[in-house]
PDB file of C-alpha atoms in Angstrom:
ATOM      1  CA  MET A   1      17.159 -34.646   6.281  1.00 95.00           C
ATOM      2  CA  LEU A   2      13.854 -33.467   4.862  1.00 97.00           C
ATOM      3  CA  LEU A   3      12.169 -30.276   6.102  1.00 97.00           C
ATOM      4  CA  HIS A   4       8.639 -29.371   5.111  1.00 97.00           C
ATOM      5  CA  LYS A   5       7.302 -25.852   4.638  1.00 96.00           C
ATOM      6  CA  GLY A   6       7.227 -24.023   7.962  1.00 96.00           C
ATOM      7  CA  GLN A   7       9.571 -26.386   9.807  1.00 98.00           C
ATOM      8  CA  THR A   8      12.567 -24.900  11.618  1.00 98.00           C
ATOM      9  CA  LEU A   9      16.117 -26.044  10.963  1.00 97.00           C
ATOM     10  CA  PHE A  10      17.755 -24.054  13.777  1.00 97.00           C
ATOM     11  CA  HIS A  11      16.947 -21.182  16.136  1.00 97.00           C
ATOM     12  CA  GLN A  12      18.560 -17.792  16.624  1.00 96.00           C
ATOM     13  CA  GLY A  13      21.177 -17.816  19.400  1.00 95.00           C
ATOM     14  CA  GLU A  14      21.739 -21.579  19.375  1.00 95.00           C
ATOM     15  CA  SER A  15      25.042 -23.129  18.340  1.00 92.00           C
ATOM     16  CA  GLY A  16      25.474 -26.298  16.392  1.00 92.00           C
ATOM     17  CA  SER A  17      25.994 -27.863  13.036  1.00 93.00           C
ATOM     18  CA  LEU A  18      26.630 -26.440   9.637  1.00 95.00           C
ATOM     19  CA  TYR A  19      24.170 -27.270   6.868  1.00 97.00           C
ATOM     20  CA  HIS A  20      24.224 -27.739   3.113  1.00 96.00           C
ATOM     21  CA  LEU A  21      20.910 -26.920   1.444  1.00 97.00           C
ATOM     22  CA  LYS A  22      20.596 -29.468  -1.355  1.00 98.00           C
ATOM     23  CA  SER A  23      17.146 -28.371  -2.557  1.00 97.00           C
ATOM     24  CA  GLY A  24      14.382 -26.004  -1.543  1.00 97.00           C
ATOM     25  CA  LEU A  25      14.447 -22.548   0.009  1.00 97.00           C
ATOM     26  CA  LEU A  26      14.998 -21.412   3.582  1.00 97.00           C
ATOM     27  CA  LYS A  27      14.323 -18.043   5.114  1.00 97.00           C
ATOM     28  CA  ILE A  28      16.468 -16.623   7.890  1.00 96.00           C
ATOM     29  CA  VAL A  29      14.415 -14.610  10.363  1.00 97.00           C
ATOM     30  CA  ARG A  30      15.969 -12.515  13.087  1.00 95.00           C
ATOM     31  CA  VAL A  31      13.867 -11.563  16.107  1.00 93.00           C
ATOM     32  CA  HIS A  32      14.776  -8.134  17.445  1.00 90.00           C
ATOM     33  CA  GLU A  33      14.839  -7.211  21.141  1.00 90.00           C
ATOM     34  CA  ASP A  34      11.300  -5.809  20.863  1.00 93.00           C
ATOM     35  CA  GLY A  35      10.101  -9.251  19.696  1.00 91.00           C
ATOM     36  CA  ASN A  36       9.454  -8.273  16.087  1.00 91.00           C
ATOM     37  CA  PRO A  37      10.695 -10.772  13.503  1.00 93.00           C
ATOM     38  CA  PHE A  38      12.512  -9.527  10.414  1.00 93.00           C
ATOM     39  CA  LEU A  39      13.368 -11.531   7.303  1.00 95.00           C
ATOM     40  CA  VAL A  40      17.106 -11.036   6.743  1.00 91.00           C
ATOM     41  CA  ASN A  41      18.064 -13.650   4.178  1.00 92.00           C
ATOM     42  CA  ILE A  42      16.904 -16.274   1.719  1.00 94.00           C
ATOM     43  CA  ILE A  43      19.002 -19.443   1.406  1.00 95.00           C
ATOM     44  CA  VAL A  44      18.985 -21.136  -1.989  1.00 94.00           C
ATOM     45  CA  PRO A  45      20.139 -24.604  -3.118  1.00 96.00           C
ATOM     46  CA  ASP A  46      23.843 -25.440  -2.785  1.00 93.00           C
ATOM     47  CA  GLU A  47      24.476 -22.898  -0.037  1.00 93.00           C
ATOM     48  CA  MET A  48      26.323 -23.845   3.135  1.00 92.00           C
ATOM     49  CA  ILE A  49      24.984 -22.129   6.230  1.00 94.00           C
ATOM     50  CA  PRO A  50      25.439 -20.349   8.488  1.00 94.00           C
ATOM     51  CA  HIS A  51      27.722 -18.203   6.333  1.00 88.00           C
ATOM     52  CA  HIS A  52      29.311 -16.477   9.317  1.00 87.00           C
ATOM     53  CA  SER A  53      30.485 -19.842  10.678  1.00 88.00           C
ATOM     54  CA  LEU A  54      32.206 -21.253   7.603  1.00 87.00           C
ATOM     55  CA  ILE A  55      35.654 -20.383   8.973  1.00 86.00           C
ATOM     56  CA  SER A  56      35.023 -20.362  12.723  1.00 88.00           C
ATOM     57  CA  PRO A  57      32.001 -21.282  14.855  1.00 90.00           C
ATOM     58  CA  MET A  58      29.534 -18.696  16.105  1.00 92.00           C
ATOM     59  CA  PRO A  59      25.925 -18.900  17.399  1.00 94.00           C
ATOM     60  CA  TYR A  60      23.190 -18.782  14.761  1.00 95.00           C
ATOM     61  CA  HIS A  61      22.364 -15.176  13.823  1.00 93.00           C
ATOM     62  CA  GLY A  62      18.730 -15.979  13.026  1.00 96.00           C
ATOM     63  CA  THR A  63      16.197 -18.781  12.797  1.00 97.00           C
ATOM     64  CA  ALA A  64      16.145 -20.890   9.608  1.00 97.00           C
ATOM     65  CA  ILE A  65      12.654 -21.862   8.423  1.00 98.00           C
ATOM     66  CA  ALA A  66      11.707 -23.872   5.326  1.00 98.00           C
ATOM     67  CA  LEU A  67       9.775 -21.875   2.724  1.00 96.00           C
ATOM     68  CA  VAL A  68       9.137 -25.020   0.684  1.00 95.00           C
ATOM     69  CA  THR A  69      10.099 -28.668   1.133  1.00 96.00           C
ATOM     70  CA  CYS A  70      13.875 -28.741   1.590  1.00 97.00           C
ATOM     71  CA  GLU A  71      16.523 -31.402   1.509  1.00 98.00           C
ATOM     72  CA  VAL A  72      19.251 -30.451   3.964  1.00 98.00           C
ATOM     73  CA  GLU A  73      22.519 -32.202   4.676  1.00 97.00           C
ATOM     74  CA  LEU A  74      23.968 -31.932   8.172  1.00 96.00           C
ATOM     75  CA  VAL A  75      27.678 -31.060   8.172  1.00 94.00           C
ATOM     76  CA  SER A  76      29.686 -31.839  11.290  1.00 92.00           C
ATOM     77  CA  PRO A  77      31.389 -28.635  12.449  1.00 91.00           C
ATOM     78  CA  GLN A  78      34.318 -30.582  13.906  1.00 91.00           C
ATOM     79  CA  GLN A  79      34.876 -32.442  10.642  1.00 91.00           C
ATOM     80  CA  TRP A  80      34.429 -29.210   8.603  1.00 89.00           C
ATOM     81  CA  TYR A  81      36.912 -27.180  10.679  1.00 91.00           C
ATOM     82  CA  ASN A  82      39.442 -30.044  10.873  1.00 91.00           C
ATOM     83  CA  GLU A  83      39.327 -30.410   7.091  1.00 89.00           C
ATOM     84  CA  LEU A  84      39.696 -26.642   6.739  1.00 88.00           C
ATOM     85  CA  GLU A  85      42.926 -26.761   8.765  1.00 88.00           C
ATOM     86  CA  ARG A  86      44.336 -29.674   6.731  1.00 90.00           C
ATOM     87  CA  SER A  87      43.284 -28.661   3.249  1.00 88.00           C
ATOM     88  CA  PRO A  88      43.992 -25.308   1.570  1.00 81.00           C
ATOM     89  CA  GLU A  89      41.509 -26.273  -1.175  1.00 86.00           C
ATOM     90  CA  LYS A  90      38.749 -26.004   1.440  1.00 86.00           C
ATOM     91  CA  SER A  91      39.524 -22.286   1.840  1.00 86.00           C
ATOM     92  CA  ARG A  92      38.970 -21.792  -1.874  1.00 87.00           C
ATOM     93  CA  GLU A  93      35.678 -23.675  -1.614  1.00 86.00           C
ATOM     94  CA  ILE A  94      34.563 -21.336   1.175  1.00 87.00           C
ATOM     95  CA  ALA A  95      35.685 -18.286  -0.798  1.00 89.00           C
ATOM     96  CA  LEU A  96      33.623 -19.448  -3.785  1.00 89.00           C
ATOM     97  CA  LEU A  97      30.586 -20.075  -1.565  1.00 86.00           C
ATOM     98  CA  LEU A  98      30.844 -16.600  -0.081  1.00 89.00           C
ATOM     99  CA  GLN A  99      31.444 -15.062  -3.502  1.00 91.00           C
ATOM    100  CA  GLY A 100      28.208 -16.635  -4.717  1.00 88.00           C
ATOM    101  CA  LYS A 101      26.339 -15.222  -1.736  1.00 87.00           C
ATOM    102  CA  LEU A 102      27.819 -11.771  -2.311  1.00 89.00           C
ATOM    103  CA  ARG A 103      26.665 -11.854  -5.917  1.00 90.00           C
ATOM    104  CA  MET A 104      23.191 -12.841  -4.779  1.00 85.00           C
ATOM    105  CA  MET A 105      23.198  -9.967  -2.282  1.00 85.00           C
ATOM    106  CA  GLN A 106      24.196  -7.609  -5.106  1.00 88.00           C
ATOM    107  CA  GLN A 107      21.052  -8.718  -6.956  1.00 83.00           C
ATOM    108  CA  ARG A 108      19.043  -8.015  -3.805  1.00 79.00           C
ATOM    109  CA  ILE A 109      20.590  -4.535  -3.595  1.00 83.00           C
ATOM    110  CA  ASP A 110      19.537  -3.968  -7.212  1.00 80.00           C
ATOM    111  CA  GLN A 111      15.993  -4.846  -6.152  1.00 76.00           C
ATOM    112  CA  LEU A 112      16.127  -2.374  -3.269  1.00 76.00           C
ATOM    113  CA  THR A 113      17.566   0.452  -5.330  1.00 82.00           C
ATOM    114  CA  GLN A 114      14.803   0.479  -7.923  1.00 76.00           C
ATOM    115  CA  VAL A 115      13.009   3.789  -7.626  1.00 82.00           C
ATOM    116  CA  ALA A 116       9.443   2.728  -8.321  1.00 92.00           C
ATOM    117  CA  PRO A 117       7.850   0.280  -5.866  1.00 94.00           C
ATOM    118  CA  VAL A 118       6.346  -1.674  -8.787  1.00 94.00           C
ATOM    119  CA  ASP A 119       9.881  -2.195 -10.167  1.00 93.00           C
ATOM    120  CA  LYS A 120      11.166  -3.378  -6.786  1.00 92.00           C
ATOM    121  CA  LEU A 121       8.437  -5.993  -6.640  1.00 94.00           C
ATOM    122  CA  ALA A 122       8.973  -7.052 -10.259  1.00 93.00           C
ATOM    123  CA  LYS A 123      12.721  -7.566  -9.695  1.00 91.00           C
ATOM    124  CA  LEU A 124      12.054  -9.666  -6.587  1.00 92.00           C
ATOM    125  CA  GLN A 125       9.452 -11.739  -8.428  1.00 93.00           C
ATOM    126  CA  GLN A 126      11.899 -12.336 -11.309  1.00 91.00           C
ATOM    127  CA  TRP A 127      14.568 -13.476  -8.855  1.00 90.00           C
ATOM    128  CA  PHE A 128      12.193 -15.808  -7.000  1.00 91.00           C
ATOM    129  CA  ALA A 129      10.957 -17.295 -10.287  1.00 93.00           C
ATOM    130  CA  MET A 130      14.405 -18.869 -10.687  1.00 91.00           C
ATOM    131  CA  TYR A 131      13.622 -20.991  -7.619  1.00 91.00           C
ATOM    132  CA  ILE A 132       9.830 -21.382  -7.550  1.00 91.00           C
ATOM    133  CA  GLY A 133       8.987 -21.286 -11.253  1.00 89.00           C
ATOM    134  CA  ALA A 134       5.619 -19.843 -12.199  1.00 88.00           C
ATOM    135  CA  ALA A 135       4.202 -20.073  -8.658  1.00 90.00           C
ATOM    136  CA  PRO A 136       3.237 -16.722  -7.158  1.00 93.00           C
ATOM    137  CA  ILE A 137       5.727 -15.299  -4.685  1.00 95.00           C
ATOM    138  CA  THR A 138       2.915 -15.191  -2.120  1.00 95.00           C
ATOM    139  CA  ASP A 139       2.993 -18.999  -2.078  1.00 94.00           C
ATOM    140  CA  VAL A 140       6.296 -18.809  -0.178  1.00 94.00           C
ATOM    141  CA  LEU A 141       6.394 -15.360   1.448  1.00 96.00           C
ATOM    142  CA  THR A 142       3.876 -13.226   3.292  1.00 96.00           C
ATOM    143  CA  GLN A 143       3.215  -9.700   2.089  1.00 96.00           C
ATOM    144  CA  ASP A 144       5.047  -8.424   5.168  1.00 96.00           C
ATOM    145  CA  GLU A 145       8.133 -10.539   4.308  1.00 96.00           C
ATOM    146  CA  ILE A 146       8.034  -9.327   0.697  1.00 95.00           C
ATOM    147  CA  GLY A 147       7.962  -5.766   2.004  1.00 95.00           C
ATOM    148  CA  GLN A 148      10.917  -6.457   4.317  1.00 93.00           C
ATOM    149  CA  LEU A 149      12.977  -7.774   1.404  1.00 91.00           C
ATOM    150  CA  ILE A 150      12.355  -4.766  -0.831  1.00 90.00           C
ATOM    151  CA  GLY A 151      11.905  -1.952   1.672  1.00 89.00           C
ATOM    152  CA  LEU A 152       8.159  -1.409   1.314  1.00 92.00           C
ATOM    153  CA  ARG A 153       5.242  -1.437   3.726  1.00 94.00           C
ATOM    154  CA  ARG A 154       2.929  -4.450   3.640  1.00 95.00           C
ATOM    155  CA  GLU A 155       0.067  -2.229   2.514  1.00 96.00           C
ATOM    156  CA  THR A 156       2.067  -1.096  -0.525  1.00 96.00           C
ATOM    157  CA  VAL A 157       2.916  -4.698  -1.395  1.00 96.00           C
ATOM    158  CA  ASN A 158      -0.756  -5.608  -1.099  1.00 96.00           C
ATOM    159  CA  ARG A 159      -1.768  -2.768  -3.437  1.00 96.00           C
ATOM    160  CA  LEU A 160       0.908  -3.732  -5.995  1.00 96.00           C
ATOM    161  CA  LEU A 161      -0.084  -7.411  -5.959  1.00 96.00           C
ATOM    162  CA  ARG A 162      -3.767  -6.540  -6.404  1.00 95.00           C
ATOM    163  CA  ALA A 163      -2.885  -4.290  -9.350  1.00 94.00           C
ATOM    164  CA  GLN A 164      -0.974  -7.170 -10.971  1.00 92.00           C
ATOM    165  CA  MET A 165      -4.050  -9.389 -10.788  1.00 87.00           C
ATOM    166  CA  LYS A 166      -6.149  -6.893 -12.777  1.00 81.00           C
TER     167      LYS A 166
END
């Protein structure tokens, strides 16, 4: 299945299929009780999502939205879980998938723990460059989303981006 930038793969609170992101980038946005959306995750190629449902089903924790054109493969939950019961190798596959995500989250923590805001932004831009090349990060994320990922206010992100252009 092909998703274009801005299209939604699934919505928070729904239940359904598992997905394999073959190419592109997805963002996972969680809407809080007060109605404010918050960017909680970025899904990169070769990830299976939702992560929390790889061993047992659970409703989607957030809404998955394409940041760029994405190729997504639908994975039948029934087939996935049946194969998991029959094949111990599948457990290793899941462990490796989750290990990869943990390593990615460690990189994100490194971004957050930079002291200077300019360093936080630079680390995030370096990470995104692996997936979007030389395109500016603002081609795929809003300033507010950038701030959510690195723990800065949108105004600070705006100031840092303007300084980079000088």
